């Protein structure tokens, strides 16, 4: 679609979206108006979107409503705004919650993926003009992470979308726009796990199991999984977990058990729960001298991390990870190609496929710990 053609100018679209009207209450199917893409934006027909734990955390606690959640998604470009040159109508894309402008200090550095222009958006608006592209009966509806994929159509900044191979199934690769990519990247980019190393992972949800897969592919000799849900062990073995620990089954701190079975502490520890107290435990579980702890979880409460200085004096390191260190537009196409070539597992993370109207069921399944990823399929 040519953005300069007066004949081809996109119009407002009316479509279905699942709108959150207040914290913790069921999403409601509404008719929403979706504005045309503004300069440097694209409008996307969402094909599939998967539910991420972060969506639930925000839905339960944040104060910006009404809102359309969802950020882990795949779709097809429906129209492009003025100035967009890298996308055309019909392109297959992944949406991303943190963008890549390619010109800021962080985008130009090989050390960071924290774009200063299109970073994590927390106010429920678009990066470009601080406005919304959704409305219900003339009243604005706010965005989530500048994506809002729980809608048949959405508008995103062109820097927050990634063109992918049309060979890749959109109902599978949507997982690579957040959770699975975040875990793989934490193992490969942030920790840079070495062959023969010992790894412990706290929390065996999608992100934790993606870390396990990344560790296995790097040749880790022992991968310890820690979770209070014993039902997760069988699935965890498929992704490379060699030892399963349930803290509720021990009468001693779990970090002591880990240090004992790993011969003095792990080379790498990953906190994938979103519990700052567990960050401290993860740090205590890795070895002196070179032990590295990576925290990936987003805490609901108590955001401060407490640790004794001796952990750092003894040579341990604590690192944070956002989206596994991937620069989304530069790096995600190659990750999608790894999936096409069967170098990485993605399908195995999908435990449920649900129609769009059943999205509240997906919320229930995840809150009850009965799923890894629920893929939500949009109507044809």
mmCIF file of C-alpha atoms in Angstrom:
data_model
loop_
_atom_site.group_PDB
_atom_site.id
_atom_site.type_symbol
_atom_site.label_atom_id
_atom_site.label_comp_id
_atom_site.label_asym_id
_atom_site.label_seq_id
_atom_site.Cartn_x
_atom_site.Cartn_y
_atom_site.Cartn_z
ATOM 1 C CA UNK A 1 0.000 0.000 0.000
ATOM 2 C CA UNK A 2 1.421 3.364 -0.974
ATOM 3 C CA UNK A 3 1.181 5.904 1.839
ATOM 4 C CA UNK A 4 1.323 8.746 -0.707
ATOM 5 C CA UNK A 5 -1.707 7.626 -2.711
ATOM 6 C CA UNK A 6 -4.902 9.526 -1.957
ATOM 7 C CA UNK A 7 -6.895 6.579 -3.326
ATOM 8 C CA UNK A 8 -5.151 4.094 -1.063
ATOM 9 C CA UNK A 9 -5.288 5.961 2.233
ATOM 10 C CA UNK A 10 -6.290 3.598 5.069
ATOM 11 C CA UNK A 11 -9.485 4.326 6.973
ATOM 12 C CA UNK A 12 -10.668 3.650 10.500
ATOM 13 C CA UNK A 13 -11.331 -0.068 11.050
ATOM 14 C CA UNK A 14 -14.063 -1.372 13.347
ATOM 15 C CA UNK A 15 -13.228 -4.779 14.789
ATOM 16 C CA UNK A 16 -13.470 -6.988 17.867
ATOM 17 C CA UNK A 17 -11.111 -6.583 20.810
ATOM 18 C CA UNK A 18 -10.971 -7.946 24.337
ATOM 19 C CA UNK A 19 -10.992 -4.877 26.584
ATOM 20 C CA UNK A 20 -9.978 -4.788 30.245
ATOM 21 C CA UNK A 21 -12.196 -2.274 32.036
ATOM 22 C CA UNK A 22 -10.764 -2.746 35.531
ATOM 23 C CA UNK A 23 -8.030 -4.615 37.361
ATOM 24 C CA UNK A 24 -8.510 -8.361 37.735
ATOM 25 C CA UNK A 25 -11.938 -8.468 36.062
ATOM 26 C CA UNK A 26 -12.726 -10.577 32.987
ATOM 27 C CA UNK A 27 -11.916 -9.017 29.634
ATOM 28 C CA UNK A 28 -14.986 -7.968 27.651
ATOM 29 C CA UNK A 29 -15.442 -8.440 23.899
ATOM 30 C CA UNK A 30 -16.101 -4.986 22.446
ATOM 31 C CA UNK A 31 -16.454 -3.325 19.066
ATOM 32 C CA UNK A 32 -13.464 -0.983 18.874
ATOM 33 C CA UNK A 33 -12.415 1.610 16.335
ATOM 34 C CA UNK A 34 -8.773 1.298 15.239
ATOM 35 C CA UNK A 35 -7.288 4.455 13.729
ATOM 36 C CA UNK A 36 -5.159 4.409 10.576
ATOM 37 C CA UNK A 37 -1.414 4.202 11.149
ATOM 38 C CA UNK A 38 0.268 7.551 11.691
ATOM 39 C CA UNK A 39 3.737 8.412 10.299
ATOM 40 C CA UNK A 40 6.245 5.577 10.858
ATOM 41 C CA UNK A 41 3.479 3.271 12.119
ATOM 42 C CA UNK A 42 1.876 0.146 10.662
ATOM 43 C CA UNK A 43 -1.528 -1.413 11.200
ATOM 44 C CA UNK A 44 -1.427 -5.171 11.681
ATOM 45 C CA UNK A 45 -4.089 -7.835 11.316
ATOM 46 C CA UNK A 46 -3.333 -10.033 14.320
ATOM 47 C CA UNK A 47 -3.299 -13.729 13.406
ATOM 48 C CA UNK A 48 -2.252 -15.267 16.726
ATOM 49 C CA UNK A 49 -1.342 -13.930 20.131
ATOM 50 C CA UNK A 50 -0.137 -15.845 23.163
ATOM 51 C CA UNK A 51 -0.707 -14.985 26.796
ATOM 52 C CA UNK A 52 2.379 -13.971 28.772
ATOM 53 C CA UNK A 53 2.643 -13.864 32.554
ATOM 54 C CA UNK A 54 3.463 -10.145 32.302
ATOM 55 C CA UNK A 55 0.013 -9.496 30.808
ATOM 56 C CA UNK A 56 -1.547 -11.052 33.903
ATOM 57 C CA UNK A 57 0.686 -9.138 36.311
ATOM 58 C CA UNK A 58 -0.284 -5.840 34.671
ATOM 59 C CA UNK A 59 -3.982 -6.763 34.407
ATOM 60 C CA UNK A 60 -4.079 -7.577 38.124
ATOM 61 C CA UNK A 61 -2.293 -4.507 39.362
ATOM 62 C CA UNK A 62 -2.017 -1.563 36.984
ATOM 63 C CA UNK A 63 -4.285 1.457 37.151
ATOM 64 C CA UNK A 64 -4.539 2.440 33.473
ATOM 65 C CA UNK A 65 -7.968 1.407 32.158
ATOM 66 C CA UNK A 66 -9.770 0.743 29.873
ATOM 67 C CA UNK A 67 -6.974 -1.129 28.175
ATOM 68 C CA UNK A 68 -6.222 -3.729 25.544
ATOM 69 C CA UNK A 69 -3.522 -6.090 26.755
ATOM 70 C CA UNK A 70 -1.398 -8.551 24.776
ATOM 71 C CA UNK A 71 2.115 -8.160 23.390
ATOM 72 C CA UNK A 72 3.304 -11.606 22.232
ATOM 73 C CA UNK A 73 1.868 -11.797 18.737
ATOM 74 C CA UNK A 74 2.180 -12.474 15.040
ATOM 75 C CA UNK A 75 0.264 -10.939 12.205
ATOM 76 C CA UNK A 76 0.106 -9.544 8.677
ATOM 77 C CA UNK A 77 0.604 -5.899 7.744
ATOM 78 C CA UNK A 78 -2.734 -4.379 6.698
ATOM 79 C CA UNK A 79 -1.544 -0.832 5.958
ATOM 80 C CA UNK A 80 1.440 1.436 6.506
ATOM 81 C CA UNK A 81 1.778 5.043 7.577
ATOM 82 C CA UNK A 82 3.713 7.851 5.960
ATOM 83 C CA UNK A 83 7.469 7.339 5.877
ATOM 84 C CA UNK A 84 7.385 3.570 6.322
ATOM 85 C CA UNK A 85 9.716 1.954 3.794
ATOM 86 C CA UNK A 86 10.610 -1.450 5.270
ATOM 87 C CA UNK A 87 7.063 -2.880 5.369
ATOM 88 C CA UNK A 88 4.386 -3.333 2.742
ATOM 89 C CA UNK A 89 0.872 -4.681 2.932
ATOM 90 C CA UNK A 90 0.958 -8.468 3.298
ATOM 91 C CA UNK A 91 4.269 -8.741 5.132
ATOM 92 C CA UNK A 92 4.371 -11.280 7.962
ATOM 93 C CA UNK A 93 5.508 -9.715 11.236
ATOM 94 C CA UNK A 94 6.123 -10.289 14.905
ATOM 95 C CA UNK A 95 5.233 -7.501 17.306
ATOM 96 C CA UNK A 96 7.752 -6.643 20.026
ATOM 97 C CA UNK A 97 7.269 -4.879 23.357
ATOM 98 C CA UNK A 98 10.618 -3.107 23.098
ATOM 99 C CA UNK A 99 11.656 -1.640 19.782
ATOM 100 C CA UNK A 100 14.801 -0.840 17.859
ATOM 101 C CA UNK A 101 15.174 2.568 16.208
ATOM 102 C CA UNK A 102 18.713 1.663 15.005
ATOM 103 C CA UNK A 103 20.001 5.222 15.456
ATOM 104 C CA UNK A 104 20.135 5.954 19.205
ATOM 105 C CA UNK A 105 23.244 5.424 21.349
ATOM 106 C CA UNK A 106 22.026 2.063 22.647
ATOM 107 C CA UNK A 107 20.932 0.749 19.256
ATOM 108 C CA UNK A 108 24.327 1.639 17.794
ATOM 109 C CA UNK A 109 26.129 -0.106 20.660
ATOM 110 C CA UNK A 110 26.740 -3.855 20.636
ATOM 111 C CA UNK A 111 26.431 -3.826 24.431
ATOM 112 C CA UNK A 112 22.720 -3.017 24.735
ATOM 113 C CA UNK A 113 19.239 -3.652 23.377
ATOM 114 C CA UNK A 114 17.669 -0.843 25.426
ATOM 115 C CA UNK A 115 16.463 1.478 22.662
ATOM 116 C CA UNK A 116 16.201 5.042 23.973
ATOM 117 C CA UNK A 117 13.472 5.967 21.483
ATOM 118 C CA UNK A 118 11.238 2.868 21.404
ATOM 119 C CA UNK A 119 11.927 1.305 24.801
ATOM 120 C CA UNK A 120 9.355 -0.257 27.099
ATOM 121 C CA UNK A 121 6.210 1.920 27.035
ATOM 122 C CA UNK A 122 4.408 2.039 30.399
ATOM 123 C CA UNK A 123 1.793 4.790 30.008
ATOM 124 C CA UNK A 124 -0.617 3.070 27.628
ATOM 125 C CA UNK A 125 0.029 5.293 24.613
ATOM 126 C CA UNK A 126 1.989 5.317 21.363
ATOM 127 C CA UNK A 127 5.635 6.347 21.354
ATOM 128 C CA UNK A 128 5.215 8.905 18.575
ATOM 129 C CA UNK A 129 2.500 11.262 19.835
ATOM 130 C CA UNK A 130 1.495 9.948 23.278
ATOM 131 C CA UNK A 131 -1.977 9.225 21.917
ATOM 132 C CA UNK A 132 -4.043 6.052 21.483
ATOM 133 C CA UNK A 133 -5.189 4.353 18.291
ATOM 134 C CA UNK A 134 -8.153 2.571 19.910
ATOM 135 C CA UNK A 135 -11.542 3.883 20.963
ATOM 136 C CA UNK A 136 -14.907 2.528 22.074
ATOM 137 C CA UNK A 137 -17.888 4.773 21.263
ATOM 138 C CA UNK A 138 -15.549 7.713 20.890
ATOM 139 C CA UNK A 139 -13.741 7.200 24.187
ATOM 140 C CA UNK A 140 -10.022 6.316 24.159
ATOM 141 C CA UNK A 141 -8.850 2.835 25.062
ATOM 142 C CA UNK A 142 -5.234 2.540 26.187
ATOM 143 C CA UNK A 143 -2.486 0.365 24.781
ATOM 144 C CA UNK A 144 -0.225 -2.124 26.541
ATOM 145 C CA UNK A 145 3.517 -2.126 25.829
ATOM 146 C CA UNK A 146 2.678 -0.217 22.617
ATOM 147 C CA UNK A 147 1.381 -3.484 21.112
ATOM 148 C CA UNK A 148 -2.124 -4.444 22.355
ATOM 149 C CA UNK A 149 -2.557 -7.699 20.480
ATOM 150 C CA UNK A 150 -5.824 -8.778 22.116
ATOM 151 C CA UNK A 151 -7.535 -7.108 19.183
ATOM 152 C CA UNK A 152 -8.227 -8.259 15.636
ATOM 153 C CA UNK A 153 -6.261 -5.246 14.409
ATOM 154 C CA UNK A 154 -3.654 -3.135 16.153
ATOM 155 C CA UNK A 155 -1.323 -0.260 15.340
ATOM 156 C CA UNK A 156 2.360 -0.398 16.266
ATOM 157 C CA UNK A 157 5.394 1.737 15.557
ATOM 158 C CA UNK A 158 7.339 0.295 12.631
ATOM 159 C CA UNK A 159 10.331 0.014 14.988
ATOM 160 C CA UNK A 160 8.291 -2.336 17.186
ATOM 161 C CA UNK A 161 7.608 -4.900 14.482
ATOM 162 C CA UNK A 162 9.878 -7.437 12.837
ATOM 163 C CA UNK A 163 9.453 -8.776 9.310
ATOM 164 C CA UNK A 164 9.781 -12.571 9.284
ATOM 165 C CA UNK A 165 9.862 -15.326 6.703
ATOM 166 C CA UNK A 166 6.420 -16.202 5.315
ATOM 167 C CA UNK A 167 7.486 -19.862 5.618
ATOM 168 C CA UNK A 168 7.246 -19.657 9.413
ATOM 169 C CA UNK A 169 3.851 -20.644 10.897
ATOM 170 C CA UNK A 170 2.407 -17.584 12.614
ATOM 171 C CA UNK A 171 0.572 -19.719 15.175
ATOM 172 C CA UNK A 172 3.907 -20.976 16.485
ATOM 173 C CA UNK A 173 6.433 -18.174 16.099
ATOM 174 C CA UNK A 174 4.309 -15.697 18.053
ATOM 175 C CA UNK A 175 6.087 -17.185 21.098
ATOM 176 C CA UNK A 176 9.374 -15.799 19.806
ATOM 177 C CA UNK A 177 8.148 -12.227 20.215
ATOM 178 C CA UNK A 178 8.611 -12.459 23.995
ATOM 179 C CA UNK A 179 8.890 -15.459 26.332
ATOM 180 C CA UNK A 180 10.827 -18.116 24.424
ATOM 181 C CA UNK A 181 13.211 -15.574 22.919
ATOM 182 C CA UNK A 182 13.753 -13.973 26.344
ATOM 183 C CA UNK A 183 14.827 -17.289 27.864
ATOM 184 C CA UNK A 184 17.065 -18.360 24.994
ATOM 185 C CA UNK A 185 18.707 -14.944 24.917
ATOM 186 C CA UNK A 186 19.351 -14.936 28.652
ATOM 187 C CA UNK A 187 21.234 -18.213 28.254
ATOM 188 C CA UNK A 188 23.119 -17.283 25.078
ATOM 189 C CA UNK A 189 23.552 -13.506 25.067
ATOM 190 C CA UNK A 190 23.434 -12.412 28.699
ATOM 191 C CA UNK A 191 25.040 -15.379 30.472
ATOM 192 C CA UNK A 192 26.872 -16.810 27.464
ATOM 193 C CA UNK A 193 26.731 -20.313 28.975
ATOM 194 C CA UNK A 194 29.820 -22.389 28.297
ATOM 195 C CA UNK A 195 30.029 -26.094 27.486
ATOM 196 C CA UNK A 196 30.222 -28.423 30.494
ATOM 197 C CA UNK A 197 28.874 -25.852 32.951
ATOM 198 C CA UNK A 198 26.328 -26.338 35.751
ATOM 199 C CA UNK A 199 23.128 -24.309 35.654
ATOM 200 C CA UNK A 200 20.220 -23.796 38.060
ATOM 201 C CA UNK A 201 16.899 -22.289 36.987
ATOM 202 C CA UNK A 202 14.328 -20.986 39.465
ATOM 203 C CA UNK A 203 10.839 -21.172 37.947
ATOM 204 C CA UNK A 204 9.978 -23.641 35.174
ATOM 205 C CA UNK A 205 7.452 -21.668 33.205
ATOM 206 C CA UNK A 206 7.981 -20.766 29.562
ATOM 207 C CA UNK A 207 10.918 -18.440 30.212
ATOM 208 C CA UNK A 208 12.650 -20.845 32.597
ATOM 209 C CA UNK A 209 12.269 -23.778 30.214
ATOM 210 C CA UNK A 210 13.574 -21.649 27.348
ATOM 211 C CA UNK A 211 16.653 -20.946 29.486
ATOM 212 C CA UNK A 212 16.976 -24.724 29.994
ATOM 213 C CA UNK A 213 16.775 -25.297 26.253
ATOM 214 C CA UNK A 214 19.446 -22.662 25.680
ATOM 215 C CA UNK A 215 21.694 -24.262 28.328
ATOM 216 C CA UNK A 216 21.218 -27.723 26.798
ATOM 217 C CA UNK A 217 22.098 -26.450 23.329
ATOM 218 C CA UNK A 218 25.251 -24.858 24.759
ATOM 219 C CA UNK A 219 26.302 -28.214 26.226
ATOM 220 C CA UNK A 220 25.692 -27.647 29.948
ATOM 221 C CA UNK A 221 26.532 -30.809 31.907
ATOM 222 C CA UNK A 222 23.919 -30.357 34.658
ATOM 223 C CA UNK A 223 20.715 -28.317 34.509
ATOM 224 C CA UNK A 224 18.882 -28.070 37.835
ATOM 225 C CA UNK A 225 15.259 -26.938 37.765
ATOM 226 C CA UNK A 226 13.614 -25.497 40.891
ATOM 227 C CA UNK A 227 9.819 -25.250 41.130
ATOM 228 C CA UNK A 228 7.112 -25.949 43.711
ATOM 229 C CA UNK A 229 4.882 -27.627 41.112
ATOM 230 C CA UNK A 230 5.990 -31.286 40.727
ATOM 231 C CA UNK A 231 3.869 -31.676 37.591
ATOM 232 C CA UNK A 232 6.392 -29.574 35.689
ATOM 233 C CA UNK A 233 9.236 -32.070 35.909
ATOM 234 C CA UNK A 234 8.253 -34.327 32.999
ATOM 235 C CA UNK A 235 7.891 -31.367 30.664
ATOM 236 C CA UNK A 236 11.138 -29.877 31.972
ATOM 237 C CA UNK A 237 13.077 -33.004 31.017
ATOM 238 C CA UNK A 238 12.103 -32.444 27.388
ATOM 239 C CA UNK A 239 13.950 -29.119 27.475
ATOM 240 C CA UNK A 240 17.100 -30.458 29.132
ATOM 241 C CA UNK A 241 16.500 -30.252 32.881
ATOM 242 C CA UNK A 242 18.517 -33.073 34.512
ATOM 243 C CA UNK A 243 17.597 -32.554 38.194
ATOM 244 C CA UNK A 244 14.318 -31.321 39.674
ATOM 245 C CA UNK A 245 14.111 -29.741 43.127
ATOM 246 C CA UNK A 246 10.906 -28.828 44.958
ATOM 247 C CA UNK A 247 11.813 -26.517 47.880
ATOM 248 C CA UNK A 248 8.752 -27.746 49.784
ATOM 249 C CA UNK A 249 10.285 -31.212 50.000
ATOM 250 C CA UNK A 250 13.395 -30.103 51.893
ATOM 251 C CA UNK A 251 13.959 -29.082 55.505
ATOM 252 C CA UNK A 252 16.926 -26.902 54.623
ATOM 253 C CA UNK A 253 17.315 -23.805 52.440
ATOM 254 C CA UNK A 254 17.202 -24.814 48.797
ATOM 255 C CA UNK A 255 20.461 -22.984 48.065
ATOM 256 C CA UNK A 256 22.251 -25.407 50.389
ATOM 257 C CA UNK A 257 20.802 -28.367 48.494
ATOM 258 C CA UNK A 258 21.893 -26.820 45.208
ATOM 259 C CA UNK A 259 25.429 -26.176 46.438
ATOM 260 C CA UNK A 260 25.658 -29.767 47.649
ATOM 261 C CA UNK A 261 24.497 -31.463 44.436
ATOM 262 C CA UNK A 262 26.517 -29.116 42.229
ATOM 263 C CA UNK A 263 29.774 -29.520 44.097
ATOM 264 C CA UNK A 264 29.991 -26.075 45.660
ATOM 265 C CA UNK A 265 27.573 -23.965 43.633
ATOM 266 C CA UNK A 266 26.495 -23.548 40.041
ATOM 267 C CA UNK A 267 28.295 -21.657 37.310
ATOM 268 C CA UNK A 268 25.056 -19.923 36.350
ATOM 269 C CA UNK A 269 21.800 -19.197 38.185
ATOM 270 C CA UNK A 270 18.634 -17.861 36.543
ATOM 271 C CA UNK A 271 15.706 -16.320 38.428
ATOM 272 C CA UNK A 272 12.610 -16.655 36.208
ATOM 273 C CA UNK A 273 9.827 -16.187 38.758
ATOM 274 C CA UNK A 274 9.619 -12.464 39.446
ATOM 275 C CA UNK A 275 10.413 -12.773 43.149
ATOM 276 C CA UNK A 276 13.186 -10.541 44.464
ATOM 277 C CA UNK A 277 13.719 -12.798 47.472
ATOM 278 C CA UNK A 278 14.439 -15.605 45.032
ATOM 279 C CA UNK A 279 17.060 -13.414 43.331
ATOM 280 C CA UNK A 280 18.976 -13.509 46.610
ATOM 281 C CA UNK A 281 18.564 -17.288 46.770
ATOM 282 C CA UNK A 282 19.780 -17.636 43.183
ATOM 283 C CA UNK A 283 22.836 -15.529 43.986
ATOM 284 C CA UNK A 284 23.576 -17.705 47.009
ATOM 285 C CA UNK A 285 23.277 -20.825 44.833
ATOM 286 C CA UNK A 286 26.052 -19.992 42.382
ATOM 287 C CA UNK A 287 29.725 -20.580 43.066
ATOM 288 C CA UNK A 288 32.344 -18.166 44.340
ATOM 289 C CA UNK A 289 34.827 -16.691 41.921
ATOM 290 C CA UNK A 290 32.826 -16.678 38.695
ATOM 291 C CA UNK A 291 29.235 -17.543 39.599
ATOM 292 C CA UNK A 292 26.779 -15.490 37.520
ATOM 293 C CA UNK A 293 23.138 -14.895 38.413
ATOM 294 C CA UNK A 294 20.727 -13.543 35.791
ATOM 295 C CA UNK A 295 17.321 -12.210 36.804
ATOM 296 C CA UNK A 296 14.528 -12.270 34.216
ATOM 297 C CA UNK A 297 11.331 -12.179 36.260
ATOM 298 C CA UNK A 298 9.115 -9.114 36.757
ATOM 299 C CA UNK A 299 8.161 -8.808 40.461
ATOM 300 C CA UNK A 300 4.600 -7.932 41.464
ATOM 301 C CA UNK A 301 5.694 -6.625 44.882
ATOM 302 C CA UNK A 302 8.883 -5.785 46.816
ATOM 303 C CA UNK A 303 10.963 -4.589 43.850
ATOM 304 C CA UNK A 304 14.117 -4.021 45.920
ATOM 305 C CA UNK A 305 16.797 -6.731 45.936
ATOM 306 C CA UNK A 306 18.712 -7.371 49.182
ATOM 307 C CA UNK A 307 22.011 -9.213 49.315
ATOM 308 C CA UNK A 308 25.041 -9.341 51.578
ATOM 309 C CA UNK A 309 28.067 -7.577 50.131
ATOM 310 C CA UNK A 310 30.175 -10.697 50.694
ATOM 311 C CA UNK A 311 28.486 -12.337 47.689
ATOM 312 C CA UNK A 312 30.065 -9.741 45.427
ATOM 313 C CA UNK A 313 33.313 -9.613 47.359
ATOM 314 C CA UNK A 314 33.676 -13.320 46.623
ATOM 315 C CA UNK A 315 33.477 -12.669 42.893
ATOM 316 C CA UNK A 316 29.823 -13.367 42.101
ATOM 317 C CA UNK A 317 27.958 -11.283 39.523
ATOM 318 C CA UNK A 318 24.283 -10.298 39.291
ATOM 319 C CA UNK A 319 22.918 -9.230 35.898
ATOM 320 C CA UNK A 320 19.527 -8.185 34.633
ATOM 321 C CA UNK A 321 18.059 -9.236 31.305
ATOM 322 C CA UNK A 322 15.446 -7.566 29.102
ATOM 323 C CA UNK A 323 14.252 -9.675 26.177
ATOM 324 C CA UNK A 324 17.352 -11.818 26.503
ATOM 325 C CA UNK A 325 19.603 -9.107 25.157
ATOM 326 C CA UNK A 326 18.222 -9.498 21.633
ATOM 327 C CA UNK A 327 18.045 -6.440 19.408
ATOM 328 C CA UNK A 328 14.592 -7.306 18.074
ATOM 329 C CA UNK A 329 14.717 -6.121 14.470
ATOM 330 C CA UNK A 330 18.340 -7.157 13.969
ATOM 331 C CA UNK A 331 18.225 -10.530 15.737
ATOM 332 C CA UNK A 332 14.728 -12.028 15.676
ATOM 333 C CA UNK A 333 14.695 -12.989 11.962
ATOM 334 C CA UNK A 334 17.670 -15.296 12.549
ATOM 335 C CA UNK A 335 15.930 -16.825 15.578
ATOM 336 C CA UNK A 336 12.858 -17.500 13.444
ATOM 337 C CA UNK A 337 15.128 -19.151 10.889
ATOM 338 C CA UNK A 338 16.569 -21.376 13.638
ATOM 339 C CA UNK A 339 13.008 -22.518 14.309
ATOM 340 C CA UNK A 340 12.363 -23.164 10.606
ATOM 341 C CA UNK A 341 15.567 -25.232 10.492
ATOM 342 C CA UNK A 342 14.481 -27.127 13.637
ATOM 343 C CA UNK A 343 17.503 -25.914 15.598
ATOM 344 C CA UNK A 344 15.262 -24.769 18.481
ATOM 345 C CA UNK A 345 12.017 -26.048 20.005
ATOM 346 C CA UNK A 346 8.998 -23.761 20.047
ATOM 347 C CA UNK A 347 5.924 -25.955 19.436
ATOM 348 C CA UNK A 348 6.565 -27.858 22.661
ATOM 349 C CA UNK A 349 5.842 -24.741 24.752
ATOM 350 C CA UNK A 350 2.269 -24.582 23.448
ATOM 351 C CA UNK A 351 -0.036 -26.456 25.809
ATOM 352 C CA UNK A 352 -3.361 -24.953 24.687
ATOM 353 C CA UNK A 353 -4.874 -23.453 21.534
ATOM 354 C CA UNK A 354 -7.991 -21.367 22.119
ATOM 355 C CA UNK A 355 -10.326 -19.210 20.023
ATOM 356 C CA UNK A 356 -10.276 -15.455 20.620
ATOM 357 C CA UNK A 357 -13.577 -15.456 22.500
ATOM 358 C CA UNK A 358 -12.133 -17.853 25.110
ATOM 359 C CA UNK A 359 -9.250 -15.611 26.129
ATOM 360 C CA UNK A 360 -10.474 -15.391 29.730
ATOM 361 C CA UNK A 361 -10.036 -19.166 29.949
ATOM 362 C CA UNK A 362 -6.363 -18.650 29.051
ATOM 363 C CA UNK A 363 -6.026 -16.197 31.945
ATOM 364 C CA UNK A 364 -7.528 -18.785 34.307
ATOM 365 C CA UNK A 365 -5.258 -21.579 33.074
ATOM 366 C CA UNK A 366 -2.132 -19.483 33.560
ATOM 367 C CA UNK A 367 -3.162 -18.193 36.983
ATOM 368 C CA UNK A 368 -3.778 -21.787 38.089
ATOM 369 C CA UNK A 369 -0.401 -22.940 36.730
ATOM 370 C CA UNK A 370 -2.025 -25.330 34.249
ATOM 371 C CA UNK A 371 -0.371 -24.077 31.060
ATOM 372 C CA UNK A 372 2.884 -22.897 29.571
ATOM 373 C CA UNK A 373 1.626 -20.940 26.592
ATOM 374 C CA UNK A 374 -1.955 -20.582 25.416
ATOM 375 C CA UNK A 375 -2.056 -19.497 21.794
ATOM 376 C CA UNK A 376 -5.106 -17.409 20.994
ATOM 377 C CA UNK A 377 -6.349 -17.741 17.400
ATOM 378 C CA UNK A 378 -8.088 -14.758 15.852
ATOM 379 C CA UNK A 379 -11.232 -15.245 13.729
ATOM 380 C CA UNK A 380 -10.627 -15.606 9.995
#
